[in-house]
Amino acid sequence: DGDSFTALHSLGNRVLAFKQKKLYVINVSSTSDAGWYLEAEYEGVGCRTQESVCKTPLGVCWVNDDGVYIFDGSSQPVELSLLLDDKTFRTNAGSRPTIGYNSKYKQLAVCQDTSATDDFLIYDFQTKSWSVTQSMVNGMSNFIQTSDGLYFIEYASSGNNKAISLLSGDLGTNQIDLKTKDIDFDRPGKIKKVYKVYVTSRDAEAGTTLTMKYATDGSTSFGNTANATINNLQYEVNAFTIGADCESIALEFTSDGKIEINDITIEYREKYK
């Protein structure tokens, strides 16, 4: 096919041979190489470099220009990035993406372009959700997996200076900006009355202000602000009143300090008129 091999990894009795646009799965269970055979090949799920692939306890994961994938050996590769906007993902794609697994929190960390300023995309296996954390500024190396998190070398803006950085996944101190997808409650086109949003959260008794805004029916303009002051070491439930009729709703949460959110519950009912 005129393409070159870019990475090799193993998974059980299989060898995963990556090209830029294709993945070959080779069964090597036989004790003789004469018994090895091509078990499957998958188009469009290749990778650019060896750093674009990492091994996790759940399977082999990799990143390319189109998404993030996992192969656990029981079925065909599964795309983990379906919850991310395709246009945004492709716009941020770079020439040398890298991926790493943070065993401390069972998370994948993805940098789409290690040669320039870029954000880290974080996938949490437990919640099956994506988030964006701090930016890498001047270029970086591949990730090195340790029990502390993911180490990498970050380059300086000039000269040959380099610094060893750690992406730990621990709680930070920065403000949060959390946006949900446009939620239609699996009933698109149906009018709903959204009454309240309940957020279970906590801080370190610091009096953090949690602000919620919302947008309805596909709008990207978040308004209608409601605030709650969080001042508790234990989780507490805070209610935000909405009282709006809509087909779908998206929520935005911001804080003025460190805060932990455990869950978000939306109270609504369908309308039949």
Short mmCIF file of C-alpha atoms in Angstrom, two decimals:
data_model
loop_
_atom_site.label_atom_id
_atom_site.label_comp_id
_atom_site.label_asym_id
_atom_site.label_seq_id
_atom_site.Cartn_x
_atom_site.Cartn_y
_atom_site.Cartn_z
CA ASP A 1 0.00 0.00 0.00
CA GLY A 2 3.05 2.27 -0.09
CA ASP A 3 2.73 3.06 3.64
CA SER A 4 5.44 2.48 6.26
CA PHE A 5 5.21 0.82 9.67
CA THR A 6 5.25 3.32 12.53
CA ALA A 7 4.85 1.30 15.75
CA LEU A 8 4.80 -2.25 17.12
CA HIS A 9 3.07 -3.38 20.33
CA SER A 10 1.97 -6.68 21.79
CA LEU A 11 -1.28 -7.70 23.46
CA GLY A 12 -1.45 -11.25 24.76
CA ASN A 13 -0.66 -13.58 21.86
CA ARG A 14 -1.10 -10.84 19.27
CA VAL A 15 1.26 -8.33 17.72
CA LEU A 16 -0.24 -4.96 16.76
CA ALA A 17 1.60 -3.57 13.76
CA PHE A 18 0.70 0.06 13.05
CA LYS A 19 1.02 1.99 9.84
CA GLN A 20 0.00 5.62 9.47
CA LYS A 21 -3.47 4.71 8.20
CA LYS A 22 -3.85 1.02 9.02
CA LEU A 23 -3.58 -1.49 11.87
CA TYR A 24 -2.57 -5.13 11.37
CA VAL A 25 -3.36 -7.67 14.12
CA ILE A 26 -1.03 -10.68 13.84
CA ASN A 27 -1.72 -13.85 15.83
CA VAL A 28 1.55 -15.30 17.17
CA SER A 29 0.10 -17.97 19.48
CA SER A 30 1.90 -20.73 17.58
CA THR A 31 5.32 -21.78 18.93
CA SER A 32 6.59 -21.68 15.32
CA ASP A 33 6.63 -18.55 13.23
CA ALA A 34 5.32 -20.68 10.37
CA GLY A 35 2.03 -20.81 12.28
CA TRP A 36 1.70 -17.06 12.71
CA TYR A 37 -1.05 -15.45 10.63
CA LEU A 38 -2.75 -12.16 9.93
CA GLU A 39 -5.87 -12.19 12.09
CA ALA A 40 -7.36 -8.83 11.07
CA GLU A 41 -6.57 -5.49 9.50
CA TYR A 42 -8.36 -2.22 10.17
CA GLU A 43 -8.38 0.82 7.89
CA GLY A 44 -8.17 4.39 9.20
CA VAL A 45 -6.95 3.55 12.69
CA GLY A 46 -3.18 3.79 12.31
CA CYS A 47 -0.81 6.15 14.10
CA ARG A 48 2.07 8.47 13.27
CA THR A 49 4.80 7.44 15.75
CA GLN A 50 5.70 4.99 18.51
CA GLU A 51 4.90 7.73 21.06
CA SER A 52 1.31 7.75 19.76
CA VAL A 53 0.68 4.34 21.38
CA CYS A 54 0.63 3.23 25.02
CA LYS A 55 -0.27 0.04 26.87
CA THR A 56 -2.81 0.02 29.71
CA PRO A 57 -4.32 -2.74 31.87
CA LEU A 58 -7.48 -2.37 29.75
CA GLY A 59 -5.78 -2.71 26.38
CA VAL A 60 -3.54 -0.88 23.92
CA CYS A 61 -4.51 2.77 23.32
CA TRP A 62 -3.36 5.15 20.62
CA VAL A 63 -4.06 8.56 19.09
CA ASN A 64 -4.11 9.78 15.49
CA ASP A 65 -5.53 12.75 13.58
CA ASP A 66 -9.06 11.38 13.80
CA GLY A 67 -9.39 10.22 17.39
CA VAL A 68 -8.27 8.13 20.35
CA TYR A 69 -8.74 4.35 20.22
CA ILE A 70 -8.45 1.25 22.39
CA PHE A 71 -8.00 -2.41 21.41
CA ASP A 72 -8.55 -5.01 24.13
CA GLY A 73 -8.31 -8.12 21.95
CA SER A 74 -11.96 -9.12 22.34
CA SER A 75 -13.35 -7.11 19.44
CA GLN A 76 -12.33 -4.51 16.86
CA PRO A 77 -10.77 -1.19 17.95
CA VAL A 78 -13.15 1.14 19.79
CA GLU A 79 -12.97 4.94 19.51
CA LEU A 80 -12.85 6.65 22.92
CA SER A 81 -13.07 10.18 21.51
CA LEU A 82 -16.64 9.97 20.19
CA LEU A 83 -17.73 12.40 22.92
CA LEU A 84 -15.31 15.03 21.61
CA ASP A 85 -16.21 17.37 18.77
CA ASP A 86 -14.61 16.06 15.56
CA LYS A 87 -13.87 19.53 14.19
CA THR A 88 -12.10 20.60 17.37
CA PHE A 89 -10.10 17.38 17.54
CA ARG A 90 -8.92 17.60 13.93
CA THR A 91 -8.14 21.33 14.23
CA ASN A 92 -5.77 20.66 17.14
CA ALA A 93 -4.09 17.65 15.51
CA GLY A 94 -0.33 18.01 15.10
CA SER A 95 2.58 16.24 13.50
CA ARG A 96 3.77 14.36 16.62
CA PRO A 97 0.96 13.38 19.01
CA THR A 98 1.74 11.47 22.20
CA ILE A 99 -0.34 9.49 24.68
CA GLY A 100 0.26 8.12 28.18
CA TYR A 101 -1.60 6.16 30.85
CA ASN A 102 -1.80 7.50 34.41
CA SER A 103 -2.23 4.37 36.51
CA LYS A 104 -2.71 6.47 39.65
CA TYR A 105 -6.14 7.64 38.50
CA LYS A 106 -6.84 5.27 35.57
CA GLN A 107 -6.69 8.09 33.04
CA LEU A 108 -5.30 8.62 29.55
CA ALA A 109 -3.42 11.83 28.80
CA VAL A 110 -3.23 12.97 25.17
CA CYS A 111 -1.18 15.78 23.68
CA GLN A 112 -2.12 16.23 20.04
CA ASP A 113 0.93 18.29 19.09
CA THR A 114 4.14 17.94 21.13
CA SER A 115 6.00 20.46 18.97
CA ALA A 116 4.07 23.57 20.07
CA THR A 117 1.66 25.00 22.63
CA ASP A 118 -1.15 22.56 23.27
CA ASP A 119 -3.61 21.42 25.94
CA PHE A 120 -3.69 17.99 27.50
CA LEU A 121 -6.86 16.01 26.84
CA ILE A 122 -7.66 13.69 29.75
CA TYR A 123 -9.87 10.61 29.41
CA ASP A 124 -11.14 9.02 32.63
CA PHE A 125 -11.87 5.30 32.29
CA GLN A 126 -14.06 5.25 35.40
CA THR A 127 -16.44 8.02 34.32
CA LYS A 128 -15.90 7.56 30.54
CA SER A 129 -15.53 11.33 30.20
CA TRP A 130 -13.06 13.86 28.76
CA SER A 131 -11.60 17.00 30.29
CA VAL A 132 -8.91 19.55 29.40
CA THR A 133 -6.10 20.38 31.78
CA GLN A 134 -3.07 22.69 31.78
CA SER A 135 -1.30 23.59 28.56
CA MET A 136 2.18 22.56 27.55
CA VAL A 137 3.88 25.71 26.28
CA ASN A 138 7.04 25.23 24.23
CA GLY A 139 7.06 21.63 23.11
CA MET A 140 7.64 18.39 24.98
CA SER A 141 8.92 14.83 24.83
CA ASN A 142 6.86 11.67 25.04
CA PHE A 143 5.21 10.65 28.34
CA ILE A 144 7.01 8.36 30.80
CA GLN A 145 4.61 6.30 32.92
CA THR A 146 5.36 6.00 36.66
CA SER A 147 3.41 5.32 39.85
CA ASP A 148 3.43 9.10 40.50
CA GLY A 149 1.79 9.96 37.20
CA LEU A 150 3.20 10.93 33.81
CA TYR A 151 6.61 12.58 33.54
CA PHE A 152 7.73 14.44 30.43
CA ILE A 153 10.48 16.84 29.38
CA GLU A 154 9.26 20.33 28.56
CA TYR A 155 11.39 22.62 26.42
CA ALA A 156 12.18 26.25 27.19
CA SER A 157 11.18 29.14 24.93
CA SER A 158 14.81 29.70 23.91
CA GLY A 159 18.16 28.01 24.20
CA ASN A 160 18.69 24.40 25.15
CA ASN A 161 17.09 24.56 28.59
CA LYS A 162 14.72 21.73 29.49
CA ALA A 163 12.67 20.93 32.57
CA ILE A 164 11.23 17.66 33.84
CA SER A 165 7.51 18.10 34.45
CA LEU A 166 4.92 15.87 36.08
CA LEU A 167 1.29 15.45 35.09
CA SER A 168 0.07 13.84 38.31
CA GLY A 169 -3.70 14.07 37.99
CA ASP A 170 -3.89 15.27 41.61
CA LEU A 171 -6.34 17.94 42.72
CA GLY A 172 -5.18 21.39 41.66
CA THR A 173 -5.83 24.90 42.89
CA ASN A 174 -6.88 26.56 39.64
CA GLN A 175 -10.39 27.71 38.85
CA ILE A 176 -12.58 25.31 36.88
CA ASP A 177 -14.60 25.92 33.74
CA LEU A 178 -16.84 22.92 33.09
CA LYS A 179 -19.26 22.75 30.16
CA THR A 180 -21.58 19.85 29.48
CA LYS A 181 -22.79 18.71 26.09
CA ASP A 182 -26.23 19.76 24.83
CA ILE A 183 -28.45 17.40 26.85
CA ASP A 184 -31.74 16.34 25.22
CA PHE A 185 -32.52 13.52 27.72
CA ASP A 186 -32.62 11.06 24.79
CA ARG A 187 -35.85 12.67 23.57
CA PRO A 188 -34.87 15.21 20.88
CA GLY A 189 -37.68 17.45 19.72
CA LYS A 190 -39.70 16.91 22.89
CA ILE A 191 -40.38 19.95 25.09
CA LYS A 192 -39.24 19.57 28.69
CA LYS A 193 -39.76 21.68 31.76
CA VAL A 194 -36.40 21.88 33.54
CA TYR A 195 -36.94 22.81 37.19
CA LYS A 196 -33.64 22.59 39.06
CA VAL A 197 -30.07 21.38 38.84
CA TYR A 198 -28.60 19.70 41.94
CA VAL A 199 -24.82 19.67 42.33
CA THR A 200 -23.08 17.58 44.99
CA SER A 201 -19.77 19.28 45.74
CA ARG A 202 -17.26 20.23 48.42
CA ASP A 203 -14.19 22.38 49.02
CA ALA A 204 -11.73 22.76 51.90
CA GLU A 205 -13.90 25.16 53.92
CA ALA A 206 -12.65 28.00 51.77
CA GLY A 207 -15.99 29.58 50.87
CA THR A 208 -15.60 28.83 47.17
CA THR A 209 -18.26 30.33 44.91
CA LEU A 210 -19.68 27.91 42.35
CA THR A 211 -21.48 29.64 39.46
CA MET A 212 -23.82 27.89 37.05
CA LYS A 213 -25.03 29.20 33.69
CA TYR A 214 -27.11 27.44 31.08
CA ALA A 215 -27.94 27.60 27.38
CA THR A 216 -30.99 26.01 25.75
CA ASP A 217 -31.87 24.41 22.41
CA GLY A 218 -28.37 24.22 20.99
CA SER A 219 -27.31 27.77 21.84
CA THR A 220 -23.67 28.38 22.76
CA SER A 221 -24.48 31.60 24.62
CA PHE A 222 -24.56 30.78 28.33
CA GLY A 223 -26.56 33.14 30.52
CA ASN A 224 -29.02 33.13 33.42
CA THR A 225 -26.44 33.02 36.22
CA ALA A 226 -27.03 31.30 39.56
CA ASN A 227 -24.49 31.10 42.42
CA ALA A 228 -23.87 28.85 45.41
CA THR A 229 -21.24 29.20 48.13
CA ILE A 230 -19.46 25.96 48.97
CA ASN A 231 -17.84 25.91 52.42
CA ASN A 232 -17.67 22.33 53.58
CA LEU A 233 -15.13 19.53 53.86
CA GLN A 234 -17.95 17.04 53.30
CA TYR A 235 -20.04 16.74 50.15
CA GLU A 236 -23.20 18.84 50.19
CA VAL A 237 -26.04 19.25 47.71
CA ASN A 238 -26.66 22.70 46.21
CA ALA A 239 -29.77 23.49 44.17
CA PHE A 240 -29.78 25.85 41.17
CA THR A 241 -33.21 26.97 39.99
CA ILE A 242 -33.84 27.08 36.21
CA GLY A 243 -37.59 26.86 35.52
CA ALA A 244 -37.28 26.90 31.71
CA ASP A 245 -39.07 25.14 28.86
CA CYS A 246 -36.67 23.75 26.28
CA GLU A 247 -35.88 20.80 24.02
CA SER A 248 -32.29 20.55 25.27
CA ILE A 249 -30.03 22.26 27.77
CA ALA A 250 -26.28 22.70 28.28
CA LEU A 251 -24.71 23.68 31.60
CA GLU A 252 -21.59 25.68 32.42
CA PHE A 253 -19.96 25.68 35.87
CA THR A 254 -17.19 28.02 36.98
CA SER A 255 -15.56 28.54 40.36
CA ASP A 256 -13.29 31.10 41.99
CA GLY A 257 -11.13 28.42 43.59
CA LYS A 258 -10.57 24.71 44.10
CA ILE A 259 -13.70 22.60 44.26
CA GLU A 260 -14.69 18.94 43.87
CA ILE A 261 -17.91 18.00 42.06
CA ASN A 262 -19.19 14.48 42.70
CA ASP A 263 -22.39 14.43 40.63
CA ILE A 264 -24.91 16.63 38.80
CA THR A 265 -28.63 15.83 38.73
CA ILE A 266 -31.23 17.60 36.56
CA GLU A 267 -34.89 17.67 37.64
CA TYR A 268 -37.28 17.89 34.68
CA ARG A 269 -40.48 16.54 33.17
CA GLU A 270 -41.70 16.15 29.61
CA LYS A 271 -44.53 18.36 28.38
CA TYR A 272 -47.21 17.00 26.08
CA LYS A 273 -48.80 20.14 24.76
#
